[in-house]
Amino acid sequence: MAKALPIMFQGTHSDAGKSIIATAFCRIFAQNGWKTAPFKSQNMSLNSYVTVDGKEIGRAQGIQAEAAGVVATTDMNPILIKPSREHESQIVVHGKPYKNMQAFAYRGEFFEKGLAIIRESLDVLMNEYDRLVIEGAGSPAEINLNDRELVNMRVARMANAPVVLIGDIERGGVFASLVGTLQLLDKEDRKRIIGVIINKFRGDLALLKPGLDWFEQYTGVPVLGVVPYLEDLHIDAEDSVSLEQMSTAVNPDKDIDIAVIRYPKISNFTDVDPFLTEPDCHVRFVATAAQLGQPDLLILPGSKNTIEDLLYMKKNGIAEQIAQLNKHHRVTIIGICGGYQMLGARIRDPFGVETPLREISGLNLLPIETTLERKKTTVLSEGILTFAGERFFVKGYEIHMGRSQPLDGNIPFIHVQGRAEGAKSKDERVIGTYFHDLFHNDAFREALLNKIRREKGLAPIYGRQSFRTIREQAFDRLADHVKRHVCIEEIEEKMYMFQRRDV
Ligand SMILES: NC(=O)CC[C@H](N)C(=O)O
């Protein structure tokens, strides 16, 4: 049986670019003919992905599997932590909710169980694949957490993986953070580090060169590459840190202004990715009523805590402004999942699944009401919808605790086999659905944008690019970029050598 050759990427801090480098390696190994799997033992993220068998994993591992051209499974991310409130998270094990836990209890009670789950998944992947691209989390030098961590060096040891440490030069202090991280590792773990990659570089390599020489001399650890910043890649973000870089302001050069509400527990906001690459669209993430303005398309994305996020919008005036926009302006409002629930008349949480607040009245723009239940729905779905007089076949995925009931006068949005799903207003200005990835359906996205264009007196645009093609091109562009700036052969050689060192 094949025994995968592993490599692990760890970072000097979170958001150093581990996920994107891991995605690049998934693609590069696959291009070289290796059957490759991504692996992250434990992911803390509100962006998730549904596998073909209806299980939930972290978005990044799902997308990395796509980059590698393999089908994603829960072994690639057996533990997913979804923060739902301060200090509390829903723990998802092998794609299904295990329980809600406080951080402290998780570290205390879950450690042994977590270890066993991780070991089992690693075994499965090790036997099924040729290459394993493993991603750590945060920093491996959190000395206060080391005795109980489940995601960095403990995983490297389990997989017997060599480690590449990634430093982020954008924030400054890259040498200090690399040297400091190496310094704080225990002696055996430090021997796993086969080199470092400096990521997100913008500048003159000649100016950096003396620093690189110094680093190699001082630490004895090679610099395996310096990867320049890659703009406009639009490969799914792992979590909301990436939203910091998104604009909040209108771009007057673009025809269609799209505002996405950024509530505190925003989830699966990668739903709006297809708009980021549309030439006539500008996407803004807004958190205040003042930022909201008068968009053409307003998107209420998913939420891990629908009631508290809705309360947030009521308190800061966004809810009232949405009502005003709907009454007095030509805006299309689309709610996905948690956002759909908010558009209804009422949301109830009788079992305290997400919040101790038991009930809240909704924005009342669609005749539905929602109850959060104990059993979570995770499923890949498909159906037919009618929009602007045309019929579209659409695919999506659903992840929700809530169940929404239609009230009098409801017009369903999507016809899924055996059930009616979602809701829309008669004039199709307000739409709600549980289908994530709705906008990834190219024909529907085109019809939606063209309806908005027509309403604004603009000519429609036909033959928009398929998002799938854009995504595939982005994987290749990323792989080419990393191959140009990182010595892949040297890394492969070190991966082999590392396995031999233990024999
Ligand atoms: N993905 C979502 O937006 C989920 C919505 C809500 N938190 C639920 O579980 O029903």
XYZ file of C-alpha atoms and ligand atoms in Angstrom:
513
model
C 0.000 0.000 0.000
C 1.197 3.502 -0.770
C 2.630 5.348 2.169
C 2.265 9.053 1.596
C 5.270 11.315 1.718
C 4.241 14.164 4.010
C 5.208 17.795 4.305
C 3.865 20.248 6.836
C 3.561 24.032 6.645
C 3.551 25.973 9.877
C 3.537 29.739 10.303
C 5.125 32.238 12.620
C 1.592 33.489 13.318
C -1.879 33.019 11.926
C -2.556 34.528 8.519
C 1.099 34.120 7.500
C -0.220 32.502 4.330
C 0.018 28.807 5.249
C -3.260 27.895 3.591
C -2.392 29.462 0.284
C 1.086 27.915 0.202
C -0.447 24.544 1.112
C -2.985 25.009 -1.712
C -0.124 25.738 -4.110
C 1.697 22.556 -3.066
C -1.478 20.497 -3.465
C -1.695 21.741 -7.046
C 2.027 21.376 -7.782
C 2.220 17.794 -6.490
C -0.933 16.897 -8.418
C 0.522 18.444 -11.588
C 3.568 16.244 -11.058
C 1.375 13.165 -11.027
C 1.166 12.529 -7.283
C -2.161 11.645 -5.728
C -2.222 14.370 -3.100
C -4.379 15.096 -0.061
C -4.502 18.181 2.168
C -4.704 17.697 5.916
C -5.438 20.005 8.797
C -6.115 18.166 12.025
C -8.170 20.916 13.561
C -9.494 24.004 11.896
C -11.088 26.985 13.598
C -13.239 28.601 10.960
C -16.721 29.746 10.109
C -16.170 29.108 6.433
C -16.996 25.530 5.716
C -17.343 23.095 2.850
C -19.717 20.208 2.359
C -18.293 16.896 1.170
C -20.106 14.669 -1.345
C -21.391 12.515 1.479
C -22.933 15.536 3.226
C -20.335 16.252 5.902
C -18.897 19.585 6.933
C -15.170 20.420 6.886
C -13.128 23.616 6.846
C -13.427 25.537 3.587
C -9.656 25.661 3.061
C -9.244 21.860 3.042
C -12.209 21.468 0.675
C -10.667 23.952 -1.734
C -7.194 22.416 -1.349
C -8.698 19.051 -2.303
C -10.147 20.731 -5.400
C -6.701 22.165 -6.171
C -5.282 18.647 -5.868
C -8.072 17.273 -8.055
C -9.314 14.824 -5.414
C -12.640 14.432 -3.650
C -12.678 16.043 -0.206
C -13.343 13.796 2.799
C -13.660 14.481 6.506
C -10.280 12.815 7.111
C -8.743 15.918 5.530
C -10.112 18.011 8.415
C -11.545 15.694 11.060
C -12.053 18.400 13.686
C -13.677 21.745 12.921
C -14.212 24.349 15.614
C -16.925 26.878 14.811
C -16.999 29.798 17.263
C -20.624 30.711 17.840
C -20.350 33.096 20.786
C -17.648 34.490 22.982
C -15.681 31.547 24.473
C -18.104 29.002 23.006
C -17.808 26.899 19.888
C -19.608 24.143 18.089
C -17.174 21.250 17.765
C -17.667 19.345 14.515
C -16.091 15.889 14.396
C -15.918 14.038 11.086
C -18.366 16.468 9.602
C -21.130 16.305 12.225
C -21.658 18.402 15.359
C -20.168 16.705 18.400
C -21.128 19.276 21.017
C -20.933 22.917 21.983
C -17.955 23.513 24.232
C -16.206 26.309 26.076
C -12.541 26.745 25.145
C -11.341 25.651 28.545
C -13.418 22.466 28.608
C -12.319 21.678 25.077
C -8.666 21.782 26.023
C -9.281 19.790 29.130
C -11.739 17.113 28.091
C -11.224 16.736 24.391
C -7.476 16.282 24.155
C -7.198 12.476 24.247
C -10.244 11.956 22.063
C -8.950 14.558 19.619
C -5.578 12.843 19.406
C -7.176 9.504 18.589
C -9.388 11.051 15.882
C -6.425 12.791 14.294
C -4.253 9.684 14.367
C -6.946 7.631 12.658
C -7.521 10.178 9.888
C -3.815 10.536 9.300
C -3.536 6.761 8.928
C -6.310 6.680 6.364
C -4.764 9.467 4.282
C -1.234 8.098 4.618
C -2.377 4.812 3.135
C -4.489 6.259 0.345
C -2.303 9.015 -1.052
C 1.205 9.584 -2.392
C 1.654 13.041 -0.917
C 0.203 14.677 2.141
C 0.212 18.464 2.460
C -0.345 19.210 6.117
C -1.168 22.628 7.490
C -0.584 23.791 11.040
C -2.459 26.583 12.791
C -1.381 29.790 14.453
C 2.185 29.443 15.685
C 4.045 26.320 16.858
C 5.760 28.437 19.513
C 2.766 29.090 21.772
C 4.656 27.684 24.720
C 1.689 28.005 27.072
C -0.386 25.706 24.847
C 2.204 23.151 23.834
C 1.276 20.462 26.326
C -2.196 20.207 24.800
C -1.930 21.390 21.235
C -3.422 19.202 18.524
C -2.451 21.004 15.393
C 1.242 21.849 15.093
C 4.324 19.873 16.184
C 2.287 17.085 17.759
C 0.777 16.416 14.322
C 4.181 16.710 12.621
C 5.487 14.058 15.015
C 2.499 11.807 14.406
C 2.889 12.038 10.634
C 6.664 12.078 10.860
C 6.522 15.138 8.638
C 9.279 17.625 7.916
C 8.157 21.182 8.481
C 8.540 24.337 6.422
C 8.092 27.448 8.527
C 6.388 30.373 6.821
C 7.115 33.955 7.804
C 5.048 36.922 6.666
C 7.190 39.871 5.659
C 4.236 42.208 5.152
C 3.825 42.777 8.857
C 7.491 43.512 9.413
C 9.796 41.783 11.869
C 10.028 38.677 9.727
C 13.559 37.723 10.821
C 12.762 38.237 14.469
C 9.635 36.107 14.226
C 11.377 33.330 12.309
C 14.408 33.260 14.618
C 12.186 33.576 17.685
C 9.955 30.730 16.577
C 12.933 28.456 15.886
C 14.411 29.398 19.248
C 11.289 28.445 21.146
C 10.889 25.007 19.585
C 12.171 22.069 21.507
C 15.344 20.525 20.150
C 13.791 17.536 18.430
C 11.023 19.609 16.848
C 13.510 22.131 15.564
C 15.217 19.339 13.619
C 11.994 18.910 11.680
C 12.318 22.350 10.150
C 13.800 21.765 6.710
C 13.655 25.423 5.787
C 11.641 28.607 5.792
C 9.617 30.476 3.195
C 9.209 34.227 3.361
C 5.738 35.080 2.162
C 3.871 38.166 0.930
C 6.990 39.946 -0.274
C 6.663 43.287 -2.082
C 9.937 44.914 -2.883
C 13.449 44.499 -4.146
C 14.933 41.056 -3.552
C 18.441 42.550 -3.709
C 17.675 44.551 -0.577
C 16.424 41.444 1.204
C 19.365 39.256 0.169
C 21.805 40.258 2.970
C 19.084 39.465 5.475
C 18.545 36.035 3.958
C 22.290 35.284 4.071
C 22.460 36.438 7.652
C 19.464 34.282 8.592
C 20.909 31.136 7.029
C 24.229 31.688 8.744
C 22.757 32.534 12.100
C 20.264 29.679 12.250
C 21.693 27.077 9.860
C 18.198 26.810 8.390
C 17.875 27.384 4.625
C 15.550 29.927 3.031
C 13.653 27.818 0.507
C 11.963 30.711 -1.198
C 10.696 34.267 -1.056
C 7.173 34.434 -2.437
C 6.007 37.800 -3.754
C 2.532 38.984 -2.943
C 0.008 37.631 -5.408
C -2.918 39.974 -6.044
C -6.475 39.082 -6.968
C -6.264 35.363 -6.547
C -9.753 34.978 -5.068
C -9.191 31.500 -3.742
C -11.508 31.004 -0.795
C -10.461 32.621 2.416
C -10.119 30.483 5.489
C -11.532 33.023 7.843
C -12.568 36.558 8.463
C -9.071 37.979 9.050
C -8.985 38.276 5.273
C -12.018 40.570 5.403
C -9.852 43.242 7.017
C -8.452 43.963 3.570
C -11.823 44.272 1.847
C -13.097 47.727 1.040
C -16.107 49.300 2.696
C -16.421 52.211 0.259
C -18.242 52.443 -3.059
C -16.133 52.231 -6.213
C -17.638 54.734 -8.684
C -15.837 53.093 -11.612
C -17.969 49.967 -11.341
C -21.552 49.714 -12.575
C -22.929 47.502 -9.828
C -22.418 48.228 -6.164
C -22.715 45.142 -3.930
C -22.772 45.500 -0.157
C -22.340 42.472 2.104
C -23.203 42.851 5.769
C -20.265 41.883 7.905
C -21.821 40.814 11.181
C -19.654 39.517 14.014
C -20.384 35.844 13.345
C -20.415 36.052 9.545
C -19.988 32.618 7.980
C -19.422 31.215 4.501
C -18.871 34.673 3.097
C -17.000 32.973 0.236
C -20.488 32.868 -1.302
C -19.771 36.291 -2.774
C -16.446 35.293 -4.381
C -17.902 35.077 -7.925
C -18.754 38.796 -7.781
C -15.140 39.664 -6.951
C -14.077 38.643 -10.434
C -16.981 40.199 -12.348
C -15.650 43.217 -14.255
C -18.730 45.374 -13.626
C -19.124 44.649 -9.886
C -17.617 46.107 -6.761
C -18.082 44.213 -3.498
C -17.974 45.990 -0.146
C -18.137 44.424 3.313
C -19.972 46.810 5.620
C -20.467 46.765 9.356
C -22.244 50.051 10.091
C -25.350 51.848 8.856
C -23.169 54.713 7.626
C -21.115 52.373 5.447
C -24.172 50.703 3.952
C -25.230 53.573 1.675
C -27.517 52.639 -1.237
C -26.168 49.495 -2.876
C -27.724 47.900 -5.964
C -27.406 44.476 -4.414
C -27.416 43.881 -0.683
C -26.313 40.477 0.542
C -26.999 39.122 3.999
C -24.549 36.232 4.226
C -24.514 33.218 6.533
C -24.165 33.605 10.270
C -23.097 31.223 13.021
C -25.351 33.084 15.412
C -28.376 34.355 13.541
C -30.196 35.853 16.529
C -27.224 37.711 18.000
C -26.075 38.936 14.588
C -29.566 40.211 13.857
C -29.610 41.926 17.216
C -26.312 43.540 16.273
C -27.909 44.928 13.102
C -30.900 46.198 15.026
C -28.719 47.961 17.569
C -26.411 49.654 15.094
C -29.187 50.855 12.795
C -28.460 48.579 9.812
C -31.795 46.771 10.250
C -33.756 50.016 10.064
C -31.733 51.151 7.073
C -32.456 47.891 5.244
C -36.175 48.510 5.801
C -35.808 52.036 4.400
C -33.790 50.864 1.407
C -36.414 48.254 0.642
C -39.227 50.781 0.855
C -37.718 53.720 -0.968
C -34.936 52.520 -3.205
C -34.327 50.098 -6.004
C -32.268 47.505 -4.210
C -32.190 43.727 -4.518
C -31.751 42.028 -1.162
C -30.564 38.431 -1.011
C -30.145 36.486 2.227
C -28.236 33.227 2.269
C -28.753 30.791 5.121
C -28.453 32.863 8.333
C -29.183 35.944 6.201
C -32.284 34.228 4.811
C -33.456 33.421 8.322
C -33.048 37.100 9.279
C -35.245 38.216 6.372
C -38.166 36.246 7.803
C -40.719 37.177 10.442
C -39.186 35.423 13.437
C -36.294 33.239 14.598
C -36.575 30.928 17.584
C -33.862 29.043 19.421
C -35.837 26.967 21.959
C -32.926 24.648 22.799
C -30.304 27.372 23.091
C -28.387 25.924 20.148
C -26.751 29.258 19.332
C -27.744 31.682 22.053
C -29.563 31.924 25.372
C -31.821 34.574 23.761
C -34.787 32.421 22.850
C -36.468 34.464 20.167
C -36.185 37.552 18.011
C -38.429 39.178 15.434
C -36.932 39.233 11.966
C -36.620 41.924 9.314
C -40.028 40.856 8.068
C -39.280 41.064 4.382
C -40.144 37.446 3.590
C -43.079 35.390 4.971
C -41.157 32.618 6.714
C -40.201 31.806 10.280
C -37.304 29.795 11.536
C -36.667 27.492 14.469
C -33.153 26.348 15.295
C -33.150 22.626 15.909
C -30.821 20.168 17.523
C -30.047 18.302 14.348
C -27.835 19.966 11.803
C -28.503 19.744 8.073
C -25.383 19.412 5.921
C -26.091 18.485 2.347
C -25.188 19.154 -1.263
C -28.383 20.289 -2.986
C -29.644 21.050 -6.446
C -32.884 22.351 -7.876
C -34.642 24.559 -10.377
C -35.439 28.203 -9.824
C -37.299 30.758 -11.860
C -35.910 34.264 -11.978
C -36.665 37.172 -14.305
C -38.930 34.870 -16.284
C -36.237 32.266 -16.962
C -35.592 28.854 -15.449
C -32.200 27.926 -14.030
C -30.759 24.692 -12.755
C -28.701 25.525 -9.655
C -26.398 23.611 -7.326
C -25.417 24.565 -3.821
C -24.688 23.273 -0.357
C -26.554 23.711 2.899
C -25.262 23.912 6.461
C -27.798 24.885 9.079
C -29.404 24.086 12.388
C -32.449 26.147 11.491
C -35.574 24.960 9.744
C -37.696 27.598 8.057
C -41.446 27.291 7.640
C -43.329 29.193 4.968
C -46.108 31.496 6.215
C -49.123 32.667 4.232
C -48.264 34.227 0.909
C -44.813 32.666 0.628
C -43.428 32.172 -2.880
C -40.706 29.501 -2.827
C -37.430 30.351 -4.538
C -35.993 26.961 -5.512
C -37.745 23.707 -6.317
C -35.658 20.917 -4.940
C -36.877 17.380 -5.547
C -39.670 16.764 -3.067
C -39.611 20.173 -1.399
C -39.884 23.871 -2.000
C -36.921 25.835 -0.730
C -36.344 29.485 0.092
C -38.595 32.439 -0.539
C -38.856 35.457 -2.775
C -41.001 38.550 -2.991
C -43.316 38.965 -5.976
C -41.066 41.543 -7.625
C -37.986 39.321 -6.928
C -36.349 42.203 -5.074
C -36.073 40.204 -1.854
C -34.811 36.638 -2.010
C -33.791 34.131 0.643
C -32.366 30.622 0.393
C -30.350 28.029 2.297
C -28.288 27.384 -0.848
C -24.697 28.453 -0.330
C -22.835 28.805 -3.635
C -25.969 30.263 -5.256
C -23.893 32.915 -7.017
C -21.411 30.286 -8.210
C -24.108 29.227 -10.701
C -22.973 31.166 -13.738
C -26.259 31.413 -15.670
C -28.209 32.577 -12.624
C -25.497 35.077 -11.679
C -25.621 36.495 -15.185
C -29.423 36.862 -15.069
C -29.264 38.525 -11.647
C -26.610 41.024 -12.698
C -28.376 41.731 -15.978
C -31.668 42.389 -14.199
C -29.882 44.927 -12.022
C -28.146 46.419 -15.086
C -31.423 46.786 -16.954
C -33.064 48.450 -13.969
C -30.204 50.938 -13.929
C -30.600 51.606 -17.649
C -27.385 49.744 -18.501
C -26.996 47.256 -21.344
C -26.878 43.632 -20.191
C -23.601 41.705 -20.420
C -23.765 38.175 -21.796
C -21.204 35.386 -21.889
C -19.680 36.070 -18.486
C -16.789 33.800 -17.569
C -17.515 30.590 -15.701
C -16.405 30.814 -12.110
C -15.166 27.211 -12.200
C -12.780 28.141 -15.027
C -11.608 31.243 -13.176
C -10.962 29.099 -10.091
C -9.007 26.459 -12.038
C -6.924 29.200 -13.651
C -6.270 30.708 -10.228
C -4.939 27.360 -8.942
C -2.572 27.140 -11.907
C -1.510 30.753 -11.559
C -0.783 30.182 -7.881
C 1.169 26.989 -8.585
C 3.253 28.717 -11.301
C 3.957 31.626 -9.013
C 5.142 29.410 -6.153
C 7.215 27.238 -8.537
C 8.929 30.374 -9.787
C 9.926 31.529 -6.312
C 10.382 28.354 -4.292
C 12.753 25.541 -5.113
C 10.343 22.599 -5.350
C 13.029 20.012 -6.226
C 15.021 20.982 -3.152
C 11.930 20.591 -0.992
C 11.082 17.204 -2.518
C 14.654 16.057 -1.964
C 14.435 17.153 1.663
C 11.097 15.359 2.061
C 12.740 12.095 0.971
C 15.871 12.718 3.038
C 13.801 13.428 6.087
C 12.158 10.006 5.921
C 15.531 8.374 5.557
C 16.954 10.224 8.542
C 14.701 8.287 10.903
C 15.484 4.839 9.575
N -24.649 28.695 7.598
C -25.537 29.485 8.201
O -25.667 30.660 7.909
C -26.287 28.874 9.336
C -27.406 29.711 9.856
C -27.805 29.381 11.289
N -26.737 29.689 12.189
C -28.204 27.923 11.380
O -27.434 27.086 11.801
O -29.298 27.582 11.029
